[in-house]
XYZ file of C-alpha atoms in Angstrom:
660
model
C -42.080 -21.177 1.960
C -38.555 -19.947 1.218
C -38.233 -17.359 -1.562
C -34.955 -16.699 -3.411
C -34.708 -13.788 -5.878
C -38.400 -13.237 -5.237
C -39.271 -16.745 -6.468
C -40.095 -19.961 -4.585
C -37.018 -22.060 -3.812
C -35.977 -24.486 -6.528
C -33.834 -27.606 -6.479
C -30.751 -25.342 -6.636
C -31.794 -23.334 -3.599
C -33.889 -25.690 -1.494
C -31.098 -26.065 1.078
C -31.911 -22.544 2.336
C -33.668 -22.403 5.686
C -35.872 -19.508 6.680
C -35.940 -17.764 10.077
C -38.072 -14.856 11.210
C -36.125 -12.750 13.676
C -36.914 -9.900 16.043
C -34.178 -7.341 16.670
C -34.344 -4.384 19.039
C -32.974 -1.254 17.360
C -32.099 1.816 19.472
C -34.547 4.699 18.948
C -36.981 2.418 17.106
C -40.269 1.980 18.937
C -40.819 -1.723 18.481
C -38.577 -4.675 17.615
C -37.683 -5.005 13.959
C -39.118 -8.058 12.203
C -36.710 -9.529 9.679
C -36.850 -12.541 7.394
C -33.546 -14.383 6.938
C -33.073 -17.225 4.466
C -29.756 -18.954 5.033
C -27.599 -21.910 4.175
C -24.276 -23.170 5.479
C -21.649 -23.907 2.851
C -19.722 -26.898 4.184
C -16.453 -26.937 2.266
C -14.597 -29.557 4.264
C -13.460 -32.245 1.856
C -10.905 -35.021 1.484
C -8.894 -32.645 -0.733
C -9.014 -29.748 1.730
C -9.774 -31.152 5.189
C -8.922 -27.830 6.856
C -10.012 -24.874 4.694
C -9.172 -21.361 5.825
C -12.833 -20.422 6.283
C -16.421 -21.566 5.879
C -19.329 -19.307 5.048
C -23.050 -18.834 5.420
C -25.173 -17.346 2.652
C -27.886 -15.036 3.974
C -30.763 -13.365 2.168
C -32.216 -10.730 4.469
C -35.248 -8.492 4.121
C -37.588 -6.561 6.355
C -40.969 -8.111 7.030
C -44.103 -6.068 6.528
C -45.034 -3.990 9.562
C -48.058 -6.190 10.219
C -46.539 -9.224 11.921
C -49.896 -10.833 12.575
C -49.165 -13.412 9.916
C -46.198 -14.686 11.948
C -46.848 -17.084 14.800
C -45.093 -16.551 18.117
C -43.355 -19.909 17.711
C -41.843 -18.849 14.379
C -40.067 -15.765 15.760
C -36.604 -15.811 17.364
C -35.383 -13.018 19.613
C -31.733 -12.636 18.562
C -30.743 -9.739 20.827
C -26.999 -9.142 21.259
C -25.739 -11.783 18.886
C -23.709 -11.414 15.677
C -26.840 -11.811 13.547
C -28.562 -9.165 15.669
C -25.564 -6.840 15.324
C -25.509 -7.436 11.564
C -29.178 -6.584 11.144
C -28.890 -3.513 13.375
C -25.889 -2.230 11.406
C -27.561 -2.773 8.036
C -30.780 -1.114 9.202
C -28.962 1.870 10.721
C -27.036 2.426 7.477
C -30.248 2.266 5.466
C -29.026 -0.806 3.592
C -31.726 -3.158 4.888
C -35.066 -2.603 3.144
C -38.094 -4.637 2.091
C -36.112 -6.069 -0.826
C -33.795 -9.057 -0.539
C -30.221 -8.302 0.482
C -27.492 -10.924 -0.152
C -24.930 -11.243 2.649
C -22.116 -13.734 3.154
C -20.961 -14.499 6.692
C -17.395 -15.737 7.256
C -16.860 -18.578 9.747
C -13.598 -19.579 11.390
C -12.335 -23.131 10.860
C -9.793 -22.763 13.655
C -9.927 -21.179 17.065
C -7.690 -18.176 17.535
C -7.241 -14.428 17.277
C -7.377 -12.165 14.232
C -3.965 -11.217 12.838
C -5.294 -7.637 12.713
C -8.533 -6.301 14.108
C -9.753 -4.872 10.785
C -8.981 -8.043 8.862
C -12.147 -8.244 6.765
C -12.300 -4.550 5.943
C -8.635 -4.374 4.940
C -8.767 -7.520 2.792
C -12.050 -6.610 1.077
C -10.886 -3.165 -0.042
C -12.268 -2.429 -3.526
C -13.600 -5.977 -3.936
C -15.698 -5.730 -7.062
C -18.997 -7.195 -5.840
C -18.798 -6.133 -2.177
C -21.034 -3.252 -1.119
C -20.041 -3.162 2.549
C -18.235 -5.020 5.318
C -19.683 -5.538 8.795
C -17.186 -6.587 11.454
C -18.379 -8.196 14.675
C -17.091 -7.628 18.191
C -14.536 -10.338 18.934
C -14.480 -11.816 22.472
C -11.268 -11.294 24.439
C -10.576 -15.025 24.272
C -10.723 -14.917 20.474
C -12.895 -16.597 17.881
C -13.910 -20.185 18.451
C -13.835 -22.722 15.649
C -17.196 -23.281 13.991
C -18.759 -26.513 15.241
C -20.703 -27.980 12.372
C -23.976 -29.556 13.442
C -24.894 -33.168 12.890
C -28.545 -32.224 13.039
C -30.536 -29.030 13.408
C -28.775 -25.880 14.576
C -29.600 -22.207 14.890
C -28.157 -19.361 12.864
C -27.088 -17.392 15.983
C -25.137 -20.420 17.240
C -23.268 -20.823 13.949
C -22.467 -17.124 13.684
C -20.752 -17.153 17.065
C -17.683 -18.341 15.105
C -17.725 -15.349 12.748
C -15.433 -12.290 12.545
C -17.876 -10.512 10.241
C -19.850 -10.462 7.016
C -19.683 -8.981 3.533
C -22.700 -7.448 1.830
C -23.126 -8.092 -1.879
C -23.751 -5.368 -4.439
C -27.057 -5.552 -6.315
C -25.177 -5.627 -9.616
C -25.550 -9.229 -10.761
C -28.540 -10.959 -12.304
C -29.371 -13.206 -9.361
C -28.451 -13.946 -5.770
C -26.982 -17.204 -7.006
C -24.518 -15.244 -9.160
C -23.810 -12.843 -6.298
C -23.009 -15.629 -3.851
C -20.793 -17.321 -6.416
C -18.885 -14.047 -6.898
C -18.617 -13.410 -3.144
C -17.354 -16.927 -2.576
C -14.613 -16.389 -5.153
C -13.674 -13.105 -3.485
C -13.323 -14.827 -0.112
C -11.182 -17.593 -1.590
C -8.979 -15.002 -3.276
C -8.527 -12.846 -0.174
C -8.831 -15.113 2.870
C -6.903 -18.201 1.758
C -4.162 -17.798 4.354
C -3.723 -18.260 8.104
C -5.577 -15.139 9.230
C -6.117 -16.552 12.716
C -3.147 -16.871 15.054
C -3.135 -19.256 18.025
C -2.316 -16.807 20.834
C -3.585 -13.336 21.603
C -1.108 -10.669 20.421
C 0.679 -8.889 23.246
C 0.091 -5.129 23.229
C 3.248 -3.301 22.135
C 4.448 0.288 22.365
C 6.473 1.636 19.453
C 8.366 4.920 19.186
C 8.042 6.488 15.724
C 10.856 8.810 14.673
C 9.365 11.639 12.620
C 5.638 12.348 12.679
C 5.646 13.628 9.072
C 3.667 16.731 8.052
C -0.013 17.595 8.055
C -0.511 18.433 4.387
C -4.157 19.469 4.384
C -5.948 20.291 7.639
C -9.363 20.692 6.016
C -9.304 17.272 4.356
C -7.239 15.592 7.100
C -4.406 14.576 4.802
C -1.360 13.777 6.924
C 1.810 11.951 6.056
C 1.712 9.242 8.739
C -1.852 8.144 8.177
C -0.999 4.732 6.703
C 1.420 3.698 9.470
C -0.816 5.023 12.236
C -3.904 3.242 10.902
C -1.827 0.063 10.640
C -0.699 0.418 14.265
C -4.290 0.814 15.401
C -5.306 -2.322 13.496
C -2.436 -4.204 15.153
C -3.305 -2.986 18.654
C -0.051 -1.026 19.037
C 0.512 2.206 20.944
C 2.614 4.891 19.257
C 4.903 7.523 20.743
C 5.893 10.186 18.215
C 9.337 11.787 18.366
C 9.666 15.067 16.477
C 10.381 18.770 16.806
C 8.496 20.810 19.386
C 5.593 22.490 17.629
C 4.920 19.562 15.297
C 1.198 19.296 14.565
C 0.926 16.207 16.802
C 2.485 18.139 19.696
C -0.525 19.327 21.674
C -4.155 18.448 22.211
C -5.615 19.215 18.777
C -4.424 15.923 17.265
C -3.673 13.967 20.428
C -6.116 11.262 19.316
C -3.758 10.308 16.480
C -1.030 9.051 18.826
C -0.584 7.863 22.394
C 2.179 10.284 23.337
C 4.466 12.915 21.836
C 8.026 13.713 22.888
C 9.732 16.824 21.555
C 13.282 16.185 20.334
C 15.906 18.213 18.507
C 15.722 16.359 15.168
C 18.804 17.940 13.606
C 20.440 15.223 11.515
C 23.900 15.006 13.021
C 26.062 12.526 14.912
C 24.226 13.281 18.161
C 20.704 12.471 16.938
C 20.732 8.769 17.976
C 21.842 9.751 21.488
C 19.098 12.388 21.747
C 16.455 9.931 20.534
C 17.621 7.274 22.991
C 17.544 9.793 25.846
C 14.031 10.907 24.877
C 12.571 7.408 25.271
C 14.844 6.297 28.117
C 12.038 6.410 30.682
C 9.414 5.003 28.311
C 8.680 1.316 28.249
C 8.951 0.884 24.480
C 9.217 -2.373 22.563
C 10.617 -0.957 19.329
C 11.662 2.196 17.529
C 10.968 2.732 13.811
C 10.747 5.432 11.187
C 8.865 5.852 7.935
C 10.952 8.872 6.912
C 14.021 8.344 4.747
C 16.071 11.056 6.432
C 15.828 9.284 9.811
C 16.468 5.665 8.742
C 20.138 5.596 9.753
C 19.649 7.432 13.058
C 16.717 5.171 13.961
C 18.750 2.003 13.369
C 21.584 3.440 15.461
C 19.138 4.359 18.240
C 17.657 0.850 18.238
C 21.162 -0.577 18.581
C 21.906 1.783 21.501
C 18.710 0.684 23.252
C 19.174 -3.014 22.521
C 16.021 -3.109 20.391
C 15.482 -5.068 17.190
C 16.955 -3.652 13.995
C 18.727 -4.790 10.884
C 22.525 -4.403 11.227
C 23.511 -0.740 11.331
C 26.412 -1.415 8.945
C 23.970 -2.871 6.411
C 21.690 0.161 6.750
C 24.660 2.467 6.143
C 25.674 0.452 3.072
C 22.169 0.806 1.657
C 21.652 4.503 2.266
C 25.069 5.627 1.035
C 25.121 4.886 -2.673
C 28.905 4.655 -2.898
C 28.898 2.013 -0.143
C 26.199 0.111 -2.033
C 28.412 0.053 -5.125
C 31.371 -1.205 -3.076
C 29.333 -4.226 -1.964
C 27.652 -4.918 -5.301
C 30.693 -4.657 -7.510
C 29.895 -4.789 -11.217
C 32.925 -4.856 -13.489
C 30.867 -3.762 -16.495
C 29.643 -0.628 -14.698
C 32.631 1.265 -13.243
C 31.977 4.042 -10.734
C 33.899 6.980 -9.347
C 33.439 8.663 -5.966
C 34.388 12.292 -5.321
C 34.602 13.990 -1.950
C 33.495 17.309 -3.428
C 32.963 19.123 -6.723
C 36.440 20.658 -6.740
C 37.965 17.185 -6.862
C 36.303 16.723 -10.242
C 38.636 19.305 -11.792
C 41.854 17.585 -10.718
C 43.794 16.196 -13.671
C 44.009 12.652 -12.294
C 40.257 12.586 -11.680
C 39.517 14.077 -15.101
C 41.496 11.237 -16.671
C 39.437 8.679 -14.729
C 36.234 10.370 -15.868
C 37.388 10.151 -19.482
C 37.686 6.389 -19.066
C 33.942 6.243 -18.388
C 31.428 6.151 -21.216
C 29.010 9.052 -21.528
C 26.199 9.618 -20.790
C 26.945 9.500 -17.073
C 24.873 9.884 -13.935
C 26.034 12.330 -11.265
C 24.303 11.900 -7.914
C 24.755 12.638 -4.208
C 26.094 9.667 -2.247
C 23.317 10.293 0.261
C 20.066 11.761 -0.967
C 16.379 11.214 -1.570
C 13.625 11.785 -4.138
C 16.166 12.040 -7.004
C 17.142 15.526 -5.844
C 20.389 16.619 -7.437
C 20.609 13.572 -9.713
C 21.720 14.609 -13.200
C 22.374 12.915 -16.512
C 25.341 14.439 -18.319
C 26.377 14.005 -21.940
C 29.913 15.427 -21.830
C 32.619 16.874 -19.580
C 31.195 20.392 -19.713
C 27.751 19.344 -18.476
C 29.404 17.081 -15.886
C 31.259 20.037 -14.379
C 28.025 22.026 -14.418
C 26.251 19.239 -12.521
C 29.069 19.017 -9.972
C 28.997 22.751 -9.290
C 25.205 22.746 -8.972
C 25.346 19.911 -6.445
C 28.039 21.643 -4.415
C 26.111 24.914 -4.400
C 22.901 23.247 -3.229
C 24.651 21.457 -0.347
C 23.863 17.995 -1.704
C 27.553 17.082 -2.073
C 28.311 17.061 1.654
C 28.321 13.242 1.838
C 30.249 12.823 -1.402
C 29.396 12.513 -5.090
C 28.986 9.336 -7.127
C 29.618 9.232 -10.887
C 28.578 6.157 -12.870
C 27.416 5.247 -16.389
C 23.770 5.867 -17.248
C 22.098 2.456 -17.509
C 19.297 2.236 -20.038
C 16.300 -0.073 -19.808
C 12.897 -0.149 -18.074
C 13.005 0.991 -14.463
C 11.165 -0.960 -11.773
C 10.341 -0.331 -8.145
C 10.444 -3.560 -6.154
C 8.936 -3.888 -2.686
C 10.431 -6.850 -0.826
C 9.241 -8.476 2.394
C 11.871 -10.817 3.823
C 12.183 -13.120 6.822
C 15.462 -14.816 7.750
C 16.839 -14.181 4.281
C 13.821 -15.693 2.515
C 11.489 -13.638 0.344
C 7.865 -13.713 1.526
C 6.454 -11.158 -0.895
C 7.589 -9.115 -3.889
C 5.681 -6.478 -5.803
C 7.062 -5.046 -9.047
C 5.929 -1.660 -10.332
C 6.847 -0.022 -13.628
C 8.399 3.386 -12.974
C 7.782 5.295 -16.191
C 10.497 7.340 -17.922
C 11.414 10.815 -16.698
C 12.582 13.819 -18.706
C 16.200 12.881 -18.038
C 15.695 9.425 -19.575
C 15.331 10.930 -23.048
C 18.302 10.301 -25.340
C 18.719 14.040 -25.937
C 18.299 14.994 -22.244
C 20.467 17.808 -20.923
C 21.748 18.634 -17.464
C 18.653 20.813 -17.020
C 16.364 17.763 -17.149
C 15.513 15.897 -13.963
C 14.510 12.436 -12.797
C 11.148 13.572 -11.438
C 8.745 10.633 -11.394
C 5.642 10.698 -13.571
C 3.508 7.601 -13.030
C 4.227 4.309 -11.301
C 2.022 1.503 -12.601
C 1.515 -1.960 -11.156
C 1.540 -4.801 -11.842
C 4.534 -4.653 -14.150
C 4.181 -5.392 -17.858
C 7.611 -7.020 -18.079
C 7.808 -10.618 -19.235
C 7.585 -13.346 -16.581
C 11.213 -14.419 -17.095
C 12.403 -10.858 -16.528
C 10.250 -10.538 -13.421
C 11.811 -13.685 -12.007
C 15.288 -12.388 -12.833
C 14.508 -9.178 -10.921
C 13.247 -11.056 -7.865
C 16.246 -13.394 -7.745
C 18.890 -10.753 -8.442
C 17.576 -8.114 -6.042
C 16.802 -10.680 -3.349
C 20.382 -11.954 -3.511
C 21.671 -8.374 -3.414
C 19.729 -7.645 -0.226
C 21.195 -10.705 1.459
C 24.727 -9.905 0.278
C 24.369 -6.417 1.762
C 23.672 -7.986 5.148
C 19.873 -7.895 5.409
C 17.778 -10.741 6.764
C 14.286 -9.548 7.675
C 12.192 -6.498 6.950
C 10.498 -4.364 4.326
C 12.742 -2.983 1.580
C 12.011 -0.615 -1.280
C 14.462 -1.301 -4.107
C 14.869 0.550 -7.399
C 16.460 -1.107 -10.412
C 16.728 -1.158 -14.202
C 16.415 -4.107 -16.562
C 19.172 -4.189 -19.149
C 18.609 -6.061 -22.422
C 14.881 -6.251 -21.750
C 12.500 -7.526 -24.407
C 10.378 -4.427 -23.657
C 10.925 -0.750 -24.298
C 8.822 2.382 -23.863
C 7.050 3.521 -27.020
C 4.060 5.706 -27.743
C 0.889 4.158 -29.074
C -1.347 7.088 -29.911
C -1.216 9.413 -26.895
C -0.184 6.664 -24.503
C 3.407 5.797 -23.644
C 3.830 2.238 -22.374
C 6.070 -0.801 -22.482
C 6.013 -2.490 -25.879
C 7.910 -5.417 -27.374
C 11.194 -4.298 -28.890
C 10.610 -6.617 -31.831
C 14.215 -7.757 -31.561
C 15.934 -10.732 -30.010
C 18.206 -9.381 -27.234
C 21.876 -9.848 -28.097
C 22.810 -10.159 -24.427
C 21.075 -11.939 -21.527
C 18.866 -9.922 -19.217
C 20.846 -8.133 -16.520
C 19.455 -6.372 -13.446
C 21.121 -3.131 -12.367
C 20.315 -2.172 -8.780
C 19.977 1.597 -8.426
C 19.353 1.880 -4.698
C 17.995 0.150 -1.599
C 15.766 1.823 0.986
C 15.504 0.055 4.348
C 11.890 1.044 4.850
C 8.543 0.824 3.067
C 8.155 2.941 -0.064
C 6.675 6.429 0.000
C 3.337 6.260 1.750
C 1.390 6.929 -1.454
C 3.072 3.838 -2.910
C 2.343 1.871 0.283
C -1.371 2.592 -0.140
C -1.135 1.418 -3.761
C 0.323 -1.918 -2.591
C -2.315 -2.293 0.119
C -5.188 -1.659 -2.279
C -3.802 -3.622 -5.227
C -2.287 -6.683 -3.532
C -3.779 -6.644 -0.026
C -0.344 -6.373 1.625
C 0.121 -3.641 4.229
C 3.811 -2.726 4.085
C 3.462 -0.238 6.953
C 1.969 -2.913 9.218
C 4.783 -5.284 8.264
C 7.405 -2.638 9.076
C 5.912 -2.296 12.568
C 5.626 -6.057 13.099
C 9.235 -6.613 12.068
C 10.308 -3.964 14.591
C 8.546 -5.744 17.482
C 9.607 -9.146 16.082
C 6.046 -10.444 15.881
C 6.862 -12.828 13.067
C 3.689 -14.895 13.408
C 1.513 -11.992 12.330
C 4.281 -10.785 10.003
C 4.072 -13.987 7.952
C 0.274 -13.873 7.876
C -0.018 -10.246 6.775
C 2.666 -10.692 4.090
C 0.271 -12.871 2.063
C -1.127 -11.141 -1.049
C -4.414 -11.896 -2.739
C -4.271 -15.206 -4.599
C -4.611 -13.255 -7.849
C -1.729 -11.091 -6.485
C -3.093 -7.885 -8.076
C -6.818 -7.208 -8.210
C -6.489 -4.485 -10.864
C -4.054 -2.142 -12.586
C -3.150 0.735 -10.302
C -1.385 3.919 -11.325
C 0.258 6.234 -8.807
C -0.118 9.485 -10.730
C 2.220 12.242 -9.566
C 1.262 15.905 -10.030
C 4.502 17.907 -10.128
C 5.387 21.415 -9.066
C 6.246 22.447 -12.592
C 7.152 26.098 -12.085
C 8.563 28.453 -9.477
C 6.331 30.177 -6.916
C 3.115 28.249 -7.431
C 0.354 28.977 -4.925
C -1.060 25.650 -3.759
C -4.812 25.793 -4.512
C -7.476 25.084 -1.906
C -9.178 21.699 -2.450
C -6.826 21.044 -5.369
C -7.525 17.302 -5.614
C -11.272 17.777 -5.261
C -11.298 20.465 -7.958
C -9.483 18.155 -10.360
C -11.920 15.305 -9.728
C -14.934 17.589 -10.259
C -13.714 18.195 -13.796
C -13.318 14.480 -14.606
C -16.511 12.878 -13.223
C -16.017 9.767 -15.364
C -12.592 9.131 -13.777
C -13.456 10.087 -10.184
C -15.111 6.728 -9.259
C -11.847 4.998 -10.160
C -9.643 7.170 -7.950
C -9.043 5.222 -4.748
C -7.021 7.938 -3.046
C -6.033 11.531 -3.809
C -3.965 13.636 -1.422
C -1.896 16.777 -1.274
C 1.834 16.881 -0.621
C 1.743 20.624 0.107
C -0.448 22.713 2.371
C -3.083 24.819 0.550
C -2.244 28.504 0.346
C 1.518 28.058 0.567
C 3.868 29.150 -2.213
C 6.073 26.350 -3.535
C 8.858 25.896 -6.071
C 10.706 22.811 -7.302
C 13.452 21.913 -4.828
C 16.590 20.965 -6.766
C 14.322 20.347 -9.757
C 12.054 17.777 -8.070
C 8.870 18.466 -6.106
C 5.246 17.312 -6.171
C 1.912 18.912 -5.319
C -0.300 15.840 -5.052
C -0.859 12.254 -6.079
C -3.824 10.257 -7.365
C -4.178 6.486 -7.130
C -6.174 5.442 -10.196
C -7.323 1.885 -10.863
C -8.838 -0.023 -13.758
C -10.016 -3.587 -14.160
C -10.152 -3.079 -17.906
C -6.571 -2.294 -18.967
C -3.259 -0.558 -18.286
C -4.030 1.666 -21.228
C -7.093 3.045 -19.477
C -5.043 3.974 -16.399
C -2.474 5.737 -18.575
C -5.143 7.641 -20.501
C -6.717 8.768 -17.242
C -3.322 9.867 -15.925
C -2.821 12.114 -18.954
C -6.234 13.695 -18.401
C -5.612 14.272 -14.680
C -2.288 15.905 -15.496
C -3.914 18.083 -18.151
C -6.639 19.273 -15.762
C -4.088 19.934 -13.005
C -2.039 22.111 -15.348
C -5.167 23.985 -16.415
C -6.149 24.756 -12.802
C -2.633 25.865 -11.887
C -2.310 27.957 -15.042
C -5.604 29.781 -14.470
C -4.829 30.917 -10.939
C -2.050 33.273 -12.032
């Protein structure tokens, strides 16, 4: 008799079959006897004759040690089959016990190869009712389409068409509810072409800039996201960076395939040095995930005849004055200075007086809002100019433009041949310098970035259209782009409700139509903390896409650009912990110490990492610097994420304040 939820099968569950299986487990004296109740969900229909997957529901439990009740004819030896591997994995992890365990096995409806080798694990990240993911070994010739039986068939035969299985959490009232929830999760996350027809060709990619090792003890290093993506895509990586970089040598040789020491000084000769470094290497592409090397990397790719977006377009994006020249906006006049001294010339002063304060003063080429100042009058403008000159940030020129009010958004675009495949919009919360009374001493240091956006649908569409058109007009066709913008005349504004600051309705009918002001374009994925937020929230791996665009593997590129059908599985806040004062000693286990003090929040922190190495003394660089970040998620509300952010920030300040 088949039992479901500990009860005899009913009319709802009578389609389950029951097998008794024997599985040999290493270091276990005798074969393991397991009972498996299973049913095949056949979802082929006239409405969907070719679904993206089929599935098998399994209910697995250990049999009692006395197998005398089982006849020899009733036992199958499953050996080295997917069902055998599944049972062995569950038993080894301690998941498989004498109680029923619900498992859903994914079946392929097409023959082919996985678009990435960790497909199930990457797409099931933080799935609400999934306890674990078990991935099966895929044959070199790929996965074969499931052949549905006309009559009797065996479970091992069916599972030969499976890339893996997901294990349900024991959190719902019945297995029936669990399987219903797991089925919805699969539809939400696997409803795209995750199998490609031909086996991907192994590629070798040179990565310019290995990024730092922030925390040796907790293995927090800046290239982790891109390197994990490369491994999942079957790519080999050669790192180009200074001699003595932490990846130079044997200690961390397992993180990359090769390391080449290069003089990374950012000057006109860097592209030539990079090209010479890889001249004898058989590379298929060269990329960077570091903002400071974007231009040199594009120039190197052009020298080597490798794929890249046009170098002129990259230059236009990463020099803010060039961006303004392309995206002319008559209502927002700008002024470029070669240096701070030019700002005191009478003709220039007259031009400045034609602009409306407050103004923004920023380096033409910069990053992380360093040196960006909001000025209220001519005196503070001159102060900002002198500060920029003194800090060396004015060497590429200075841009002066009106301060544009309105909610700020970060937009991650994935494009192919000028068409948008994916867009994610994140609310970038106000900084100190956004305050109406802000002075030149205030900065644009980020606080929290929260996705998905709370802007109205019409405003979201306006952002997507406007910024997408801007990217094309700047000369871009394909790739991953991180764009920052403001929404003028929005129906939303930031207001406090209790302790929480968030977007609220203005309560007024806008007098002017919504207008999108592009702040800057970055020809790369966002900061890697933000890239993890996108991966976890939407299921889209921007680092993997950046690599695939570089090698021009557009088949996998289009597949991996597909978000969850719900687009965002929860609200996710990227909570930044700033370096608030000079000469702060970075605490040991800083992130872990914070989480110990907020045990109710800790389960909802998907990632927490340092930006600075423990034990070092740090100060804000040009007013902007961060110690760490926390990715915090909630399925309940945005408000909950924002409340948790305030508590994390409060605890961080307490820890830093008590170490003096």
